[in-house]
PDB file of C-alpha atoms and ligand atoms in Angstrom:
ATOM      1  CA  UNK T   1     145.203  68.579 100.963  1.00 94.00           C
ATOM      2  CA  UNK T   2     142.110  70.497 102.224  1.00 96.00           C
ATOM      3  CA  UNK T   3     142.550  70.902 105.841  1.00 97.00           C
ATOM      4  CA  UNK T   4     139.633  71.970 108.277  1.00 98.00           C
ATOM      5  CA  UNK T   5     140.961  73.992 111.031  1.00 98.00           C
ATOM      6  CA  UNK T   6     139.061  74.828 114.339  1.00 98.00           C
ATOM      7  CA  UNK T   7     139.481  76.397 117.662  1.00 98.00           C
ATOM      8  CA  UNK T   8     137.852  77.832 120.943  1.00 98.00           C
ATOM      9  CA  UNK T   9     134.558  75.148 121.149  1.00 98.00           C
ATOM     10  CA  UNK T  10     134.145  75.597 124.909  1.00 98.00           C
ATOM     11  CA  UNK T  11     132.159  72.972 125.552  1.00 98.00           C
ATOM     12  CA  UNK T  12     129.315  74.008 122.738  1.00 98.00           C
ATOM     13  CA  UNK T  13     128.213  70.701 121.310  1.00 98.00           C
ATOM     14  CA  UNK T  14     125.596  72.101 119.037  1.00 98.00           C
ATOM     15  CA  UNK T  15     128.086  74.511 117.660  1.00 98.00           C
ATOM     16  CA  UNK T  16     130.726  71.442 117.225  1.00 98.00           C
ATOM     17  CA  UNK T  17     128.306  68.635 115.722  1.00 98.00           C
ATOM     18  CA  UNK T  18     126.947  71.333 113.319  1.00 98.00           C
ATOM     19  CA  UNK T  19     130.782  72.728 112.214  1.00 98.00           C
ATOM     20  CA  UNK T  20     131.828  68.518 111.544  1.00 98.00           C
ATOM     21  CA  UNK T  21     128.634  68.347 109.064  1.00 98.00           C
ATOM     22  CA  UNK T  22     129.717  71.447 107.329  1.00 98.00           C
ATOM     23  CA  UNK T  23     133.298  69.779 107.334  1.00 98.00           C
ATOM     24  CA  UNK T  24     132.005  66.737 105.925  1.00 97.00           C
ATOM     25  CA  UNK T  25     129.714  68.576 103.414  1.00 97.00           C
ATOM     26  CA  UNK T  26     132.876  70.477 102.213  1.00 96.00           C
ATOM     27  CA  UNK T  27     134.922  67.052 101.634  1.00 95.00           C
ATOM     28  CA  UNK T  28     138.198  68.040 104.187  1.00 96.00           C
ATOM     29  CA  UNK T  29     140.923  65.732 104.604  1.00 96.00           C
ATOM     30  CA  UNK T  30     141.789  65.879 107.689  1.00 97.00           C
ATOM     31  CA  UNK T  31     141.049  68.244 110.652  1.00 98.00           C
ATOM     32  CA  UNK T  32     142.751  70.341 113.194  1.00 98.00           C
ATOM     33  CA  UNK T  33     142.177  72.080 116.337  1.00 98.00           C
ATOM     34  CA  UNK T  34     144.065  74.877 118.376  1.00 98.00           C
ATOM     35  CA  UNK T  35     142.679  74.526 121.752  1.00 98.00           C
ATOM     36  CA  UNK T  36     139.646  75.393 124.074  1.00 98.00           C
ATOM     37  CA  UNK T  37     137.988  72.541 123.392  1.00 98.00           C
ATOM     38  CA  UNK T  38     136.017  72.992 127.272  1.00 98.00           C
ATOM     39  CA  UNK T  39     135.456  75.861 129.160  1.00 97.00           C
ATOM     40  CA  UNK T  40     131.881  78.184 129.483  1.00 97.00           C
ATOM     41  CA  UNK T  41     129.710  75.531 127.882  1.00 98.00           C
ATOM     42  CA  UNK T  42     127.507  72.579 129.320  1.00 98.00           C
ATOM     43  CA  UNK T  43     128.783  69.877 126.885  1.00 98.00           C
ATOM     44  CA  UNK T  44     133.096  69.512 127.976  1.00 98.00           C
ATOM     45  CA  UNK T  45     133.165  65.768 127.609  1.00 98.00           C
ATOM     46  CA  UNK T  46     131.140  65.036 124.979  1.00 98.00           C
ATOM     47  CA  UNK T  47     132.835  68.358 123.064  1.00 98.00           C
ATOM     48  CA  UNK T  48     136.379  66.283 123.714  1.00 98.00           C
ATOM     49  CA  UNK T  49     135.049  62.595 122.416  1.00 98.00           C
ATOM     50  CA  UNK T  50     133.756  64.330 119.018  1.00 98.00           C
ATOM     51  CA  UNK T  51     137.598  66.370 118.858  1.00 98.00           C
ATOM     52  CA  UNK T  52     139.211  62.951 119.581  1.00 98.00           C
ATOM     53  CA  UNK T  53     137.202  61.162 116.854  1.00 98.00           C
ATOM     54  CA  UNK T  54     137.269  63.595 114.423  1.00 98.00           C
ATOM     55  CA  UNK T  55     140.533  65.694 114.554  1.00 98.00           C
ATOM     56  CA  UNK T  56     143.898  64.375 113.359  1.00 98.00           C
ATOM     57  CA  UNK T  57     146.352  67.394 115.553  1.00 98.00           C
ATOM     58  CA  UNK T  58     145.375  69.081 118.764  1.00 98.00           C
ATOM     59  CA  UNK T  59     147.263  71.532 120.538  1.00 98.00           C
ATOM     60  CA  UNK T  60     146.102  73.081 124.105  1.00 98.00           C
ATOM     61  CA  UNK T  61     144.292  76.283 124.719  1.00 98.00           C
ATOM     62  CA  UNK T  62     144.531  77.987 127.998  1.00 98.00           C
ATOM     63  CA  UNK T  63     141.106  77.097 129.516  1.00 98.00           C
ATOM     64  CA  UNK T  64     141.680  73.466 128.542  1.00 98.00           C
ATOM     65  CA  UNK T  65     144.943  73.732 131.116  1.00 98.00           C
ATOM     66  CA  UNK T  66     142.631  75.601 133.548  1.00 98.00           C
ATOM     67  CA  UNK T  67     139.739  72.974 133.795  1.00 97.00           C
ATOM     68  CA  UNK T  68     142.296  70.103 134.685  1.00 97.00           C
ATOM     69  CA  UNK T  69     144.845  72.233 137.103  1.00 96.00           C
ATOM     70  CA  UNK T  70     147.846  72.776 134.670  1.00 97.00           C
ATOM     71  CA  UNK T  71     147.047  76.652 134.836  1.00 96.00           C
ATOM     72  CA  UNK T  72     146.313  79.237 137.308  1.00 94.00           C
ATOM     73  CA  UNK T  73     142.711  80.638 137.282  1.00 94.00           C
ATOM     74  CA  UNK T  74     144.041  84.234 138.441  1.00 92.00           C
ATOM     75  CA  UNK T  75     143.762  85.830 135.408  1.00 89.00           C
ATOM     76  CA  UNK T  76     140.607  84.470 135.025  1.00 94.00           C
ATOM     77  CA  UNK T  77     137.429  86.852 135.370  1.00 96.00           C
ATOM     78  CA  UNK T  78     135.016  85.189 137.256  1.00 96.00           C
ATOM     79  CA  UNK T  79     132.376  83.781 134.962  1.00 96.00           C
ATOM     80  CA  UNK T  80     135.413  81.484 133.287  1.00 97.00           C
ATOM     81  CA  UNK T  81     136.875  80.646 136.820  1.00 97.00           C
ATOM     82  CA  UNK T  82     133.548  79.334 137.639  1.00 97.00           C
ATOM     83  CA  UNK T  83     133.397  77.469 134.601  1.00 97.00           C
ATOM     84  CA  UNK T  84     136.792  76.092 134.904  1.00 97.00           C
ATOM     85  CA  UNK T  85     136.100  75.039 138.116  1.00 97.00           C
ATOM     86  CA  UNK T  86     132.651  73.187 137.077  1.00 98.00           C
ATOM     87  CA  UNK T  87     134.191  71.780 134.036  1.00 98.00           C
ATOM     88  CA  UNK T  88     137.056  70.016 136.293  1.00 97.00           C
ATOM     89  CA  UNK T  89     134.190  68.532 138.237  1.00 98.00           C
ATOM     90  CA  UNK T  90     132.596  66.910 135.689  1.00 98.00           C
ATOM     91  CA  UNK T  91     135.028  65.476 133.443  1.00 98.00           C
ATOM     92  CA  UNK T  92     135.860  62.213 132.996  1.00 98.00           C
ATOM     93  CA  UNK T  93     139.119  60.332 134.082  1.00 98.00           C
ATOM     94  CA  UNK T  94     139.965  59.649 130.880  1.00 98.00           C
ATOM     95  CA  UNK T  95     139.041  63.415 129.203  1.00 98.00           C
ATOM     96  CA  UNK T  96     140.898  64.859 132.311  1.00 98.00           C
ATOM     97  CA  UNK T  97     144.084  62.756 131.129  1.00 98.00           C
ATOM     98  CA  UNK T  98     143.571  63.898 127.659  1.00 98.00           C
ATOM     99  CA  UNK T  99     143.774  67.739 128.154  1.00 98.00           C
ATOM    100  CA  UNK T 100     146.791  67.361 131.062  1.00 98.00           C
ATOM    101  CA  UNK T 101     148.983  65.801 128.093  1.00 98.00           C
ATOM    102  CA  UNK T 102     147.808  67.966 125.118  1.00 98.00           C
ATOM    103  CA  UNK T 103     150.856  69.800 123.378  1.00 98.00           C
ATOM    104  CA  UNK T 104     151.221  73.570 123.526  1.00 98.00           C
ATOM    105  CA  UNK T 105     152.519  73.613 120.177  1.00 98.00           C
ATOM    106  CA  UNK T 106     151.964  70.798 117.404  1.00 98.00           C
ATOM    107  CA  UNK T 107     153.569  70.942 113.437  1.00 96.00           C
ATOM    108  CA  UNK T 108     151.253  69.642 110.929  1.00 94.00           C
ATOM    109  CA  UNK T 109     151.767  68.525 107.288  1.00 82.00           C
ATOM    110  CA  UNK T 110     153.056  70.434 104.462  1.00 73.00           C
ATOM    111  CA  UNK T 111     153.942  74.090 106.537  1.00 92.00           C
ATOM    112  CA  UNK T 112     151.713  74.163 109.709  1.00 98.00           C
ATOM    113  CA  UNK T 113     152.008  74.952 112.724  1.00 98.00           C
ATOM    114  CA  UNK T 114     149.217  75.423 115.146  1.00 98.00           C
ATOM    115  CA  UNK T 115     149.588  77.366 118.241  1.00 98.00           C
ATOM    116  CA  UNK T 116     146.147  78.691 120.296  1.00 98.00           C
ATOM    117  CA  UNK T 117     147.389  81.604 121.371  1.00 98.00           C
ATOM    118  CA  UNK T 118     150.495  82.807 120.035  1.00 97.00           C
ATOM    119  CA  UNK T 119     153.800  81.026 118.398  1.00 97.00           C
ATOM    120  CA  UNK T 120     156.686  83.272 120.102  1.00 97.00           C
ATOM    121  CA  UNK T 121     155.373  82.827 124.008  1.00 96.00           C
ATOM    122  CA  UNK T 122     152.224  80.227 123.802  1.00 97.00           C
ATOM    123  CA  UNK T 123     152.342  80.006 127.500  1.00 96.00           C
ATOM    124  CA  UNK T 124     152.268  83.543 127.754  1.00 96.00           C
ATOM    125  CA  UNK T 125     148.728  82.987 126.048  1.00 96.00           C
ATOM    126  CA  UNK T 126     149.000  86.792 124.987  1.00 95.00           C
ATOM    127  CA  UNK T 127     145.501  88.026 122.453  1.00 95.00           C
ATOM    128  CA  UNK T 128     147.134  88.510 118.826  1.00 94.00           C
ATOM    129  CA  UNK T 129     144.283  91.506 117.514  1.00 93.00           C
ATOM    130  CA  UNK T 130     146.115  94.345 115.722  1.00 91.00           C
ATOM    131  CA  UNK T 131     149.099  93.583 112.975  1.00 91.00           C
ATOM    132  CA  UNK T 132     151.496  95.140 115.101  1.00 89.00           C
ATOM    133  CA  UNK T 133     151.312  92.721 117.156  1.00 91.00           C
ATOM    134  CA  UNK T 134     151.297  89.982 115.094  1.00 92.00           C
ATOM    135  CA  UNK T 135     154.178  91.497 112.935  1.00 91.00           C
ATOM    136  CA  UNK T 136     156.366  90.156 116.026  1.00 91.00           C
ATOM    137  CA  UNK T 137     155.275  86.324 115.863  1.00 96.00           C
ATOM    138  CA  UNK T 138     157.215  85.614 112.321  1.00 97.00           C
ATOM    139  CA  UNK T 139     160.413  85.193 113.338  1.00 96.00           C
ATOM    140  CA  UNK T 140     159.384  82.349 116.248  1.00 96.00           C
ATOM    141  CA  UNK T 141     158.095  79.688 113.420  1.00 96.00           C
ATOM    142  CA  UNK T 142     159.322  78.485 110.056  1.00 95.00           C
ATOM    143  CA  UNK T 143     156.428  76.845 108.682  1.00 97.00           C
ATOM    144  CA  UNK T 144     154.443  79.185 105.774  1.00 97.00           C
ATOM    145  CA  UNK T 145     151.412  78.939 108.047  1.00 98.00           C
ATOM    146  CA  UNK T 146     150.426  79.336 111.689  1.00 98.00           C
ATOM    147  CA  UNK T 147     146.789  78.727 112.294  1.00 98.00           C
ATOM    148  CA  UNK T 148     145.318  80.155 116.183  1.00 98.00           C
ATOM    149  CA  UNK T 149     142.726  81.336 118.117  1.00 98.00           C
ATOM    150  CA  UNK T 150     141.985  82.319 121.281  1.00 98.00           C
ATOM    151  CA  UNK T 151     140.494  86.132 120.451  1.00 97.00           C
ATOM    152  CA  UNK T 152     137.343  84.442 119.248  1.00 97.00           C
ATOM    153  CA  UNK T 153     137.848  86.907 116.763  1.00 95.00           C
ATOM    154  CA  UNK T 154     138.928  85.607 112.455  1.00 95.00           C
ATOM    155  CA  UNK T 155     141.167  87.371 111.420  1.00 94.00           C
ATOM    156  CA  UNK T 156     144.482  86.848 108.589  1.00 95.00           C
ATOM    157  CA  UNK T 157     147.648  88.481 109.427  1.00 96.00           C
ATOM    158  CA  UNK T 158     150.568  88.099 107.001  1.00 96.00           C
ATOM    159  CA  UNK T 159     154.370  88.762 107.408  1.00 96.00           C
ATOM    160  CA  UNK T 160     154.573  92.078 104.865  1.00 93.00           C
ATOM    161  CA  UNK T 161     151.832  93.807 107.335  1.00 89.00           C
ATOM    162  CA  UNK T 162     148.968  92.849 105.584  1.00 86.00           C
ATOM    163  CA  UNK T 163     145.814  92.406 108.151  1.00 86.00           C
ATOM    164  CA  UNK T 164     142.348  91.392 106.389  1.00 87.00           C
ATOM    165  CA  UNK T 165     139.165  90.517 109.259  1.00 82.00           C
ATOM    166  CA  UNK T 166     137.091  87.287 108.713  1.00 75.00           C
ATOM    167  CA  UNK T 167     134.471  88.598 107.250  1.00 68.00           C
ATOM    168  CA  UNK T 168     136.081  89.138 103.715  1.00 60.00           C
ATOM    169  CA  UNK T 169     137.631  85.569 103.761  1.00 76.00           C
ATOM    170  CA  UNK T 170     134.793  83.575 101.260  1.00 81.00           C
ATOM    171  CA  UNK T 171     138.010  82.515  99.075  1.00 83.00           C
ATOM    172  CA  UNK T 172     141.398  83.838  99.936  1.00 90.00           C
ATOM    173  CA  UNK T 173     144.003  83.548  97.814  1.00 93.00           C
ATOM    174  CA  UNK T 174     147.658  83.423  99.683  1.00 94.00           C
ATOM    175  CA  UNK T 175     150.999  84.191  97.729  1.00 93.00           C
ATOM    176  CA  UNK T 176     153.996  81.743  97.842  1.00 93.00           C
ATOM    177  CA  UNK T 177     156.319  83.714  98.937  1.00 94.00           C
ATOM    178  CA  UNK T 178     154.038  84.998 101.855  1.00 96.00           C
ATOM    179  CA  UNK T 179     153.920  83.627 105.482  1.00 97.00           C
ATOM    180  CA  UNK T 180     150.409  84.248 106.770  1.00 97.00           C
ATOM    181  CA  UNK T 181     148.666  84.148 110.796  1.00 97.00           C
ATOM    182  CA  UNK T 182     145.279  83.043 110.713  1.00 97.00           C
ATOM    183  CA  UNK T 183     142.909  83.438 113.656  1.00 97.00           C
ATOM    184  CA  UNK T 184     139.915  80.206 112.195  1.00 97.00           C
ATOM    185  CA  UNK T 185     137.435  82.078 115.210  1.00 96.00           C
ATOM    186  CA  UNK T 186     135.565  80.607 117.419  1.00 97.00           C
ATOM    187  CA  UNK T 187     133.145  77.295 117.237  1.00 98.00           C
ATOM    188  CA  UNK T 188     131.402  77.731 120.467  1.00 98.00           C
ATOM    189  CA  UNK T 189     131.690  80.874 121.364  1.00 98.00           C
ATOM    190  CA  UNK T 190     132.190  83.879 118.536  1.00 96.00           C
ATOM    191  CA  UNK T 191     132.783  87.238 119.737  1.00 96.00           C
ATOM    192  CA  UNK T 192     132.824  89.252 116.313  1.00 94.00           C
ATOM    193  CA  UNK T 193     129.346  90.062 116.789  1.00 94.00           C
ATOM    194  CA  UNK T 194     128.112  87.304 114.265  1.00 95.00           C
ATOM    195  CA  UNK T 195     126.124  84.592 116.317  1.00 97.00           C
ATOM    196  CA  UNK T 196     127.386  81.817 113.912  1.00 97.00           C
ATOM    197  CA  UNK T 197     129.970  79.058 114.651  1.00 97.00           C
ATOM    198  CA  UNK T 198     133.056  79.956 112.593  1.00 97.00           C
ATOM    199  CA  UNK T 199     136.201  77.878 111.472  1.00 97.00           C
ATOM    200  CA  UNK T 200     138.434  78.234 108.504  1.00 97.00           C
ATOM    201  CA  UNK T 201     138.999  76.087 105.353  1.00 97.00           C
ATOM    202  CA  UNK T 202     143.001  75.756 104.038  1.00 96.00           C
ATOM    203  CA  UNK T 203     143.548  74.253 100.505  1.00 96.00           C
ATOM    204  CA  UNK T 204     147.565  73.476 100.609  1.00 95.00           C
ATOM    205  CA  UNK T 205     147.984  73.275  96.906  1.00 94.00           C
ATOM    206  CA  UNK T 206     145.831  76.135  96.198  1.00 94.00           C
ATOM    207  CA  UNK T 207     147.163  78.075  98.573  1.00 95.00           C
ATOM    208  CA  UNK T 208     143.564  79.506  99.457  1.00 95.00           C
ATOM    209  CA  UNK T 209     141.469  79.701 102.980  1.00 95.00           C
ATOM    210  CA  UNK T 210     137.835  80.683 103.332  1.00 95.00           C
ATOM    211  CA  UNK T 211     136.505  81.390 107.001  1.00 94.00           C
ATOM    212  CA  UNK T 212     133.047  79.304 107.313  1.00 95.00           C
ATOM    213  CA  UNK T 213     129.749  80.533 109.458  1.00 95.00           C
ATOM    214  CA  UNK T 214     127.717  77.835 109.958  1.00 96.00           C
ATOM    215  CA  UNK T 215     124.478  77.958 111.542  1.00 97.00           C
ATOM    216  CA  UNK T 216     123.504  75.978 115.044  1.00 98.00           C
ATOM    217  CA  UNK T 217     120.708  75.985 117.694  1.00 98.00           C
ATOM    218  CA  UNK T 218     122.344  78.468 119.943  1.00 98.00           C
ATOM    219  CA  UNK T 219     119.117  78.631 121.701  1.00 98.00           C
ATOM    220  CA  UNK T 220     119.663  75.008 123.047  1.00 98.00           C
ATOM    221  CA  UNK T 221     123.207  75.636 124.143  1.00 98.00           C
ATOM    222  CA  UNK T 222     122.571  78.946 126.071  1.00 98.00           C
ATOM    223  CA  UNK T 223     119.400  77.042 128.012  1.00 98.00           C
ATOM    224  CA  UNK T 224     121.983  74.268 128.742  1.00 98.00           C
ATOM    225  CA  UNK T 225     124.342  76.731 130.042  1.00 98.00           C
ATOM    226  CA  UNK T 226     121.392  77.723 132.438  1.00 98.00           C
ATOM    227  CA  UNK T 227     120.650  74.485 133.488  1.00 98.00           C
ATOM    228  CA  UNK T 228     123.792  73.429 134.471  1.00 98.00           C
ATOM    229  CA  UNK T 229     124.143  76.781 136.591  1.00 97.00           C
ATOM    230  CA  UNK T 230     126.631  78.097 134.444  1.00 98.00           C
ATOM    231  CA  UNK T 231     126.764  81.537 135.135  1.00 97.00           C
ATOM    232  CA  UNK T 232     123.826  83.311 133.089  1.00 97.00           C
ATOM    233  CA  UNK T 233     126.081  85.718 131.432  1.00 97.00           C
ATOM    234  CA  UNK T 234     127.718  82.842 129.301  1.00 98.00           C
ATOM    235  CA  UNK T 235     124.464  81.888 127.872  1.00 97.00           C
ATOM    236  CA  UNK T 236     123.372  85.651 127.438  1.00 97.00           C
ATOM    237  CA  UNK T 237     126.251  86.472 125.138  1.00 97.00           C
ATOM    238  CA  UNK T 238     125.845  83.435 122.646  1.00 97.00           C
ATOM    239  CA  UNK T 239     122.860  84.956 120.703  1.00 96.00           C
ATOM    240  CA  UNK T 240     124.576  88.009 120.696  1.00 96.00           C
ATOM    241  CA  UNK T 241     128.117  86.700 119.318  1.00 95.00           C
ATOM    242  CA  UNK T 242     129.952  88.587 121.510  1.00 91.00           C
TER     243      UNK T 242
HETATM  244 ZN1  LIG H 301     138.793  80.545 124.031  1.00 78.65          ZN
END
């Protein structure tokens, strides 16, 4: 099976429609998503119809909780409490329902698990960044693979300390005997200093990933972001990727 897996689209349509053509170009089976589907962008229902068409598991991410009431916004900094708090104004009934019932945690075929921010305490929604960290998580999942995200940042982090950043994952080869971590990045919203939409690529029988950067008109999301009095600062960092 080749699986697409993505994560953190924040309500960046642009980013999303142009990550499902590169999915469809590729030929993926099926596709997944670990949370954030809304939050800081302009597009949070239409963001959710495209997940719901297209994506075969979803598990929650923290500002997906936020936007409908299921979390507290107090460790929030202010630009994404104001954008929770415009994105639960203008979702729909039925989108609203959606994200109140998504699953923290979700197994899916042949040795996944998806988690968006971290497999030992996903309510905790703790940042996974340096292997140390990570290191901890193996012993809270079975499965040979636990796809997240939630940093923003890609990223491969395997159970004998190994720790490789996105940037050096065109075609990945994994062991057998090795259980890996894989941040897929960020669709809507990358913060590894590369502008592009990002998600990752898993070939089961392979055994191989490669992390994607796909190209989108971040120009039109950022004015979007603008127009819907977003605060500035969310449009100012998408050029930027940070
Ligand atoms: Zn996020």
């Amino acid at each position: 099976m080749r699986y697409a897996i993505i994560s953190d689209i924040h309500g960046n349509i642009e980013a999303l429609s142009a990550i499902l053509g590169d999915v469809e170009a590729q030929g993926a089976d099926e596709v997944l998503c670990v949370g954030d589907l809304v939050g800081y962008g302009a597009d949070p229902n239409e963001c959710i119809e495209a997940v719901r068409g297209n994506c075969s598991v979803v598990v929650a991410g923290n500002h997906d909780w936020a936007s409908v009431g299921k979390l507290s916004l107090e460790y929030f900094n202010a630009a994404a409490r104001r954008a929770a708090e415009w994105t639960e104004g203008v979702l729909s009934s039925n989108n609203r329902r959606y994200l109140l019932n998504l699953p923290l945690t979700a197994a899916a075929g042949e040795g996944i698990l998806l988690v968006h921010s971290s497999p030992a305490h996903p309510e905790q929604w703790m940042y996974l960044f340096h292997p140390g960290q990570a290191a901890r998580e193996f012993a809270s999942f079975s499965q040979q693979v636990c796809f997240v995200g939630h940093t923003h940042q890609p990223a491969v982090f395997t159970d004998n300390g190994g720790f490789h950043l996105g940037e050096s994952l065109s075609d990945f080869r994994m062991g057998a005997g090795t259980r890996y971590l894989v941040n897929v990045g960020s669709v809507g919203q990358p913060r590894d200093g590369n502008p592009k939409a990002a998600y990752c690529l898993f070939n089961s029988e392979e055994l191989s990933l490669e992390l994607r950067r796909v190209e989108y008109d971040v120009a039109l999301s950022s004015m979007k972001i603008v127009e819907s009095n977003l605060p500035q600062s969310l449009a100012e960092r998408l050029p930027l990727g940070l």
